[in-house]
CSV table of C-alpha atoms and ligand atoms in Angstrom, one decimal:
chain,number,residue,atom,x,y,z
A,1,UNK,CA,12.8,3.8,-23.4
A,2,UNK,CA,10.9,5.9,-20.9
A,3,UNK,CA,7.8,7.7,-22.1
A,4,UNK,CA,5.3,10.1,-20.6
A,5,UNK,CA,1.7,9.9,-21.8
A,6,UNK,CA,0.2,13.3,-21.4
A,7,UNK,CA,-3.5,14.1,-21.9
A,8,UNK,CA,-6.6,15.3,-20.2
A,9,UNK,CA,-8.8,12.9,-18.1
A,10,UNK,CA,-10.6,10.6,-20.5
A,11,UNK,CA,-8.2,11.2,-23.4
A,12,UNK,CA,-7.4,7.5,-23.5
A,13,UNK,CA,-4.0,7.5,-21.7
A,14,UNK,CA,-4.8,4.3,-19.8
A,15,UNK,CA,-6.0,2.4,-22.9
A,16,UNK,CA,-2.9,3.5,-24.8
A,17,UNK,CA,-0.6,2.7,-22.0
A,18,UNK,CA,-1.9,-0.8,-21.8
A,19,UNK,CA,-1.2,-1.4,-25.5
A,20,UNK,CA,2.3,0.2,-25.3
A,21,UNK,CA,3.0,-2.1,-22.4
A,22,UNK,CA,1.9,-5.1,-24.4
A,23,UNK,CA,3.6,-4.1,-27.6
A,24,UNK,CA,6.8,-2.6,-26.4
A,25,UNK,CA,7.3,-4.5,-23.1
A,26,UNK,CA,7.4,-1.3,-21.1
A,27,UNK,CA,6.1,-1.0,-17.4
A,28,UNK,CA,3.0,1.0,-17.0
A,29,UNK,CA,3.0,3.4,-14.0
A,30,UNK,CA,-0.3,5.2,-13.5
A,31,UNK,CA,-0.3,7.5,-10.5
A,32,UNK,CA,-4.2,7.3,-10.4
A,33,UNK,CA,-4.1,3.5,-10.4
A,34,UNK,CA,-1.6,3.5,-7.6
A,35,UNK,CA,-3.9,5.7,-5.5
A,36,UNK,CA,-6.9,3.6,-6.3
A,37,UNK,CA,-5.1,0.4,-5.3
A,38,UNK,CA,-4.0,2.0,-2.1
A,39,UNK,CA,-7.6,3.0,-1.5
A,40,UNK,CA,-8.9,-0.5,-2.3
A,41,UNK,CA,-6.5,-1.8,0.4
A,42,UNK,CA,-7.4,1.0,2.7
A,43,UNK,CA,-3.8,2.0,3.3
A,44,UNK,CA,-2.9,5.2,5.1
A,45,UNK,CA,-1.8,6.7,1.8
A,46,UNK,CA,-4.9,5.8,0.0
A,47,UNK,CA,-7.1,7.2,2.7
A,48,UNK,CA,-5.1,10.4,2.7
A,49,UNK,CA,-5.6,10.7,-1.1
A,50,UNK,CA,-9.3,9.8,-1.1
A,51,UNK,CA,-10.8,13.2,-0.3
A,52,UNK,CA,-8.7,15.0,-3.0
A,53,UNK,CA,-9.6,12.4,-5.6
A,54,UNK,CA,-13.3,12.6,-4.7
A,55,UNK,CA,-13.3,16.3,-5.3
A,56,UNK,CA,-11.3,15.9,-8.6
A,57,UNK,CA,-8.4,17.8,-7.1
A,58,UNK,CA,-4.7,17.0,-7.2
A,59,UNK,CA,-3.4,14.9,-4.4
A,60,UNK,CA,-0.7,17.0,-2.7
A,61,UNK,CA,2.8,16.6,-4.2
A,62,UNK,CA,4.3,15.3,-1.0
A,63,UNK,CA,2.0,12.2,-1.2
A,64,UNK,CA,2.1,11.9,-5.0
A,65,UNK,CA,5.9,12.0,-5.3
A,66,UNK,CA,6.3,9.5,-2.4
A,67,UNK,CA,4.1,7.1,-4.2
A,68,UNK,CA,5.9,7.4,-7.6
A,69,UNK,CA,9.3,7.4,-5.9
A,70,UNK,CA,8.4,4.1,-4.2
A,71,UNK,CA,7.1,2.6,-7.4
A,72,UNK,CA,10.3,3.4,-9.2
A,73,UNK,CA,12.3,1.3,-6.7
A,74,UNK,CA,10.8,-1.9,-8.1
A,75,UNK,CA,12.9,-3.9,-10.5
A,76,UNK,CA,10.4,-4.0,-13.4
A,77,UNK,CA,11.3,-0.3,-14.0
A,78,UNK,CA,14.5,-1.5,-15.7
A,79,UNK,CA,12.4,-2.5,-18.8
A,80,UNK,CA,11.5,1.1,-19.4
A,81,UNK,CA,8.4,3.0,-18.2
A,82,UNK,CA,5.2,4.6,-19.5
A,83,UNK,CA,4.1,7.2,-17.1
A,84,UNK,CA,0.4,7.8,-17.2
A,85,UNK,CA,-1.2,10.7,-15.2
A,86,UNK,CA,2.2,11.7,-13.9
A,87,UNK,CA,3.6,14.4,-14.1
A,88,UNK,CA,0.6,16.7,-13.9
A,89,UNK,CA,2.3,20.0,-13.1
A,90,UNK,CA,5.6,21.7,-13.8
A,91,UNK,CA,6.7,21.0,-10.2
A,92,UNK,CA,6.0,17.3,-10.7
A,93,UNK,CA,7.9,17.3,-14.0
A,94,UNK,CA,10.9,18.8,-12.4
A,95,UNK,CA,10.7,16.2,-9.6
A,96,UNK,CA,10.4,13.4,-12.2
A,97,UNK,CA,13.5,14.6,-14.0
A,98,UNK,CA,15.4,14.5,-10.8
A,99,UNK,CA,14.1,11.0,-9.8
A,100,UNK,CA,15.0,9.7,-13.2
A,101,UNK,CA,18.5,11.2,-13.0
A,102,UNK,CA,19.0,9.5,-9.6
A,103,UNK,CA,18.2,6.2,-11.4
A,104,UNK,CA,20.6,7.1,-14.2
A,105,UNK,CA,17.7,7.5,-16.6
A,106,UNK,CA,15.9,10.1,-18.5
A,107,UNK,CA,12.6,10.8,-20.3
A,108,UNK,CA,13.0,9.9,-24.0
A,109,UNK,CA,9.7,11.4,-25.2
A,110,UNK,CA,6.2,12.6,-24.4
A,111,UNK,CA,3.2,11.5,-26.3
A,112,UNK,CA,0.4,14.1,-26.0
A,113,UNK,CA,-3.0,12.6,-26.8
A,114,UNK,CA,-5.2,15.5,-28.1
A,115,UNK,CA,-8.9,15.4,-27.5
A,116,UNK,CA,-11.4,18.3,-27.3
A,117,UNK,CA,-13.3,19.0,-24.0
A,118,UNK,CA,-16.7,18.0,-25.6
A,119,UNK,CA,-15.4,14.6,-26.5
A,120,UNK,CA,-13.8,14.2,-23.0
A,121,UNK,CA,-17.0,14.9,-21.2
A,122,UNK,CA,-18.8,12.4,-23.4
A,123,UNK,CA,-16.2,9.7,-22.9
A,124,UNK,CA,-15.9,10.1,-19.2
A,125,UNK,CA,-19.8,9.9,-18.8
A,126,UNK,CA,-19.7,6.4,-20.3
A,127,UNK,CA,-16.3,5.1,-18.9
A,128,UNK,CA,-16.2,2.0,-16.8
A,129,UNK,CA,-13.2,0.5,-15.1
A,130,UNK,CA,-12.5,-2.8,-13.5
A,131,UNK,CA,-12.2,-2.5,-9.7
A,132,UNK,CA,-9.7,-5.3,-9.6
A,133,UNK,CA,-7.2,-4.8,-12.5
A,134,UNK,CA,-8.1,-1.1,-13.3
A,135,UNK,CA,-8.5,-1.8,-17.0
A,136,UNK,CA,-10.6,0.9,-18.7
A,137,UNK,CA,-13.6,0.3,-20.9
A,138,UNK,CA,-16.5,2.3,-22.2
A,139,UNK,CA,-20.2,1.5,-22.3
A,140,UNK,CA,-20.5,2.3,-26.0
A,141,UNK,CA,-17.0,2.8,-27.5
A,142,UNK,CA,-15.1,-0.1,-25.9
A,143,UNK,CA,-17.5,-2.6,-24.3
A,144,UNK,CA,-16.0,-5.3,-22.1
A,145,UNK,CA,-15.0,-8.3,-24.1
A,146,UNK,CA,-12.1,-10.0,-22.4
A,147,UNK,CA,-10.0,-9.1,-19.4
A,148,UNK,CA,-6.5,-8.0,-20.6
A,149,UNK,CA,-5.2,-9.9,-17.6
A,150,UNK,CA,-7.4,-13.0,-17.9
A,151,UNK,CA,-8.6,-12.5,-14.4
A,152,UNK,CA,-12.3,-11.8,-14.5
A,153,UNK,CA,-15.4,-11.8,-16.6
A,154,UNK,CA,-16.3,-8.1,-16.3
A,155,UNK,CA,-18.0,-8.5,-12.9
A,156,UNK,CA,-15.9,-5.8,-11.3
A,157,UNK,CA,-16.8,-3.1,-13.8
A,158,UNK,CA,-18.0,0.1,-12.3
A,159,UNK,CA,-18.1,3.9,-12.9
A,160,UNK,CA,-15.4,5.7,-11.0
A,161,UNK,CA,-16.8,8.2,-8.3
A,162,UNK,CA,-14.7,10.9,-9.9
A,163,UNK,CA,-16.3,10.3,-13.3
A,164,UNK,CA,-19.5,12.0,-12.1
A,165,UNK,CA,-20.2,15.1,-14.3
A,166,UNK,CA,-19.6,17.6,-11.4
A,167,UNK,CA,-16.2,16.1,-10.7
A,168,UNK,CA,-15.3,15.8,-14.3
A,169,UNK,CA,-15.7,19.5,-14.8
A,170,UNK,CA,-13.4,20.2,-11.9
A,171,UNK,CA,-10.8,17.8,-13.3
A,172,UNK,CA,-10.9,19.4,-16.7
A,173,UNK,CA,-10.4,22.8,-15.2
A,174,UNK,CA,-7.5,21.5,-13.3
A,175,UNK,CA,-6.0,19.9,-16.4
A,176,UNK,CA,-6.1,23.2,-18.3
A,177,UNK,CA,-4.7,25.3,-15.4
A,178,UNK,CA,-2.0,23.0,-14.2
A,179,UNK,CA,-1.2,20.2,-16.7
A,180,UNK,CA,-1.6,21.9,-20.1
A,181,UNK,CA,1.5,24.2,-19.5
A,182,UNK,CA,3.6,21.0,-19.7
A,183,UNK,CA,2.7,20.7,-23.4
A,184,UNK,CA,4.8,23.7,-24.2
A,185,UNK,CA,7.5,22.8,-21.9
A,186,UNK,CA,8.1,19.5,-23.4
A,187,UNK,CA,7.5,20.9,-26.9
A,188,UNK,CA,10.3,23.4,-26.3
A,189,UNK,CA,12.5,20.6,-25.0
A,190,UNK,CA,11.8,18.8,-28.3
A,191,UNK,CA,10.4,15.8,-26.5
A,192,UNK,CA,6.7,16.2,-27.5
A,193,UNK,CA,4.9,14.3,-30.2
A,194,UNK,CA,1.1,15.1,-30.5
A,195,UNK,CA,-1.2,12.2,-31.3
A,196,UNK,CA,-4.7,12.9,-32.6
A,197,UNK,CA,-6.9,11.2,-30.0
A,198,UNK,CA,-10.4,11.4,-31.4
A,199,UNK,CA,-10.4,8.6,-34.0
A,200,UNK,CA,-11.6,5.1,-33.3
A,201,UNK,CA,-9.8,3.1,-30.6
A,202,UNK,CA,-7.8,1.3,-33.3
A,203,UNK,CA,-6.8,4.5,-35.1
A,204,UNK,CA,-5.6,6.1,-32.0
A,205,UNK,CA,-3.8,2.9,-31.0
A,206,UNK,CA,-2.0,2.8,-34.4
A,207,UNK,CA,-1.0,6.5,-34.1
A,208,UNK,CA,0.3,6.1,-30.6
A,209,UNK,CA,2.3,3.1,-31.4
A,210,UNK,CA,3.9,4.8,-34.4
A,211,UNK,CA,4.7,7.8,-32.4
A,212,UNK,CA,6.4,5.6,-29.7
A,213,UNK,CA,8.3,3.7,-32.3
A,214,UNK,CA,9.5,7.0,-33.8
A,215,UNK,CA,11.0,7.9,-30.4
A,216,UNK,CA,12.8,4.6,-30.4
A,217,UNK,CA,14.7,5.5,-33.5
B,301,AMP,P1,-6.4,9.5,-13.0
B,301,AMP,O1,-6.6,8.0,-12.9
B,301,AMP,O2,-5.0,9.7,-13.6
B,301,AMP,O3,-7.5,10.2,-13.7
B,301,AMP,O4,-6.3,10.1,-11.5
B,301,AMP,C1,-7.4,10.0,-10.6
B,301,AMP,C2,-7.2,11.0,-9.5
B,301,AMP,O5,-6.0,10.7,-8.7
B,301,AMP,C3,-6.9,12.5,-10.0
B,301,AMP,O6,-8.1,13.2,-10.2
B,301,AMP,C4,-6.2,13.1,-8.7
B,301,AMP,O7,-7.1,13.3,-7.7
B,301,AMP,C5,-5.3,11.9,-8.3
B,301,AMP,N1,-4.0,11.9,-9.1
B,301,AMP,C6,-3.5,11.0,-10.0
B,301,AMP,N2,-2.3,11.3,-10.4
B,301,AMP,C7,-2.0,12.5,-9.8
B,301,AMP,C8,-0.9,13.4,-9.9
B,301,AMP,N3,0.2,13.2,-10.7
B,301,AMP,N4,-0.8,14.5,-9.0
B,301,AMP,C9,-1.9,14.7,-8.2
B,301,AMP,N5,-3.0,14.0,-8.1
B,301,AMP,C10,-3.1,12.8,-8.9
């Protein structure tokens, strides 16, 4: 099964992807996490992406598609994939359909996590992520308890540069202009399931898992 998690920045895609990975054994592919890993390792690609990420803008498709294409070459993709943060535009969605077809695969469904802009701004202001394993937490709603990878004790938690209020506004504008049209596209293709994303973490987890299991039947 190959799923896309669609949602604005801060809608909880990363948190939900981690649970779908654990529950369904799917491989989590986050384009943002791939960029941040590259940046941590100061690769050429990471340094190229850095300025765009810092401004809350899209990294150009040429770079983004290259990083996703490379990720799809690894063998763990055979288990099925959860895409998180990709595709973010109609052009990327078309490119993904082609990349999947080249692998003899297709997208089975798109889970759209719905959250209002007010709630997104509030969540992003308190979001913390682990610099090492990229696991997302929140100062109030999801404080660090244990590392999902059993690697650390929360010492690498920090606020992402692009979670500063100025950048958050730019990222939300970009979401509405470029990514939101995908909601209709996938709805028309009868691939979209909307998941209410404003309940407690557990409620949203339950709803996301149920939606993913529906896709599997
Ligand atoms: P995210 O972790 O998904 O919020 O992504 C962080 C940043 O990485 C975004 O604000 C963009 O600058 C960049 N990025 C991640 N995924 C994409 C994508 N699919 N297309 C273009 N830029 C992306």
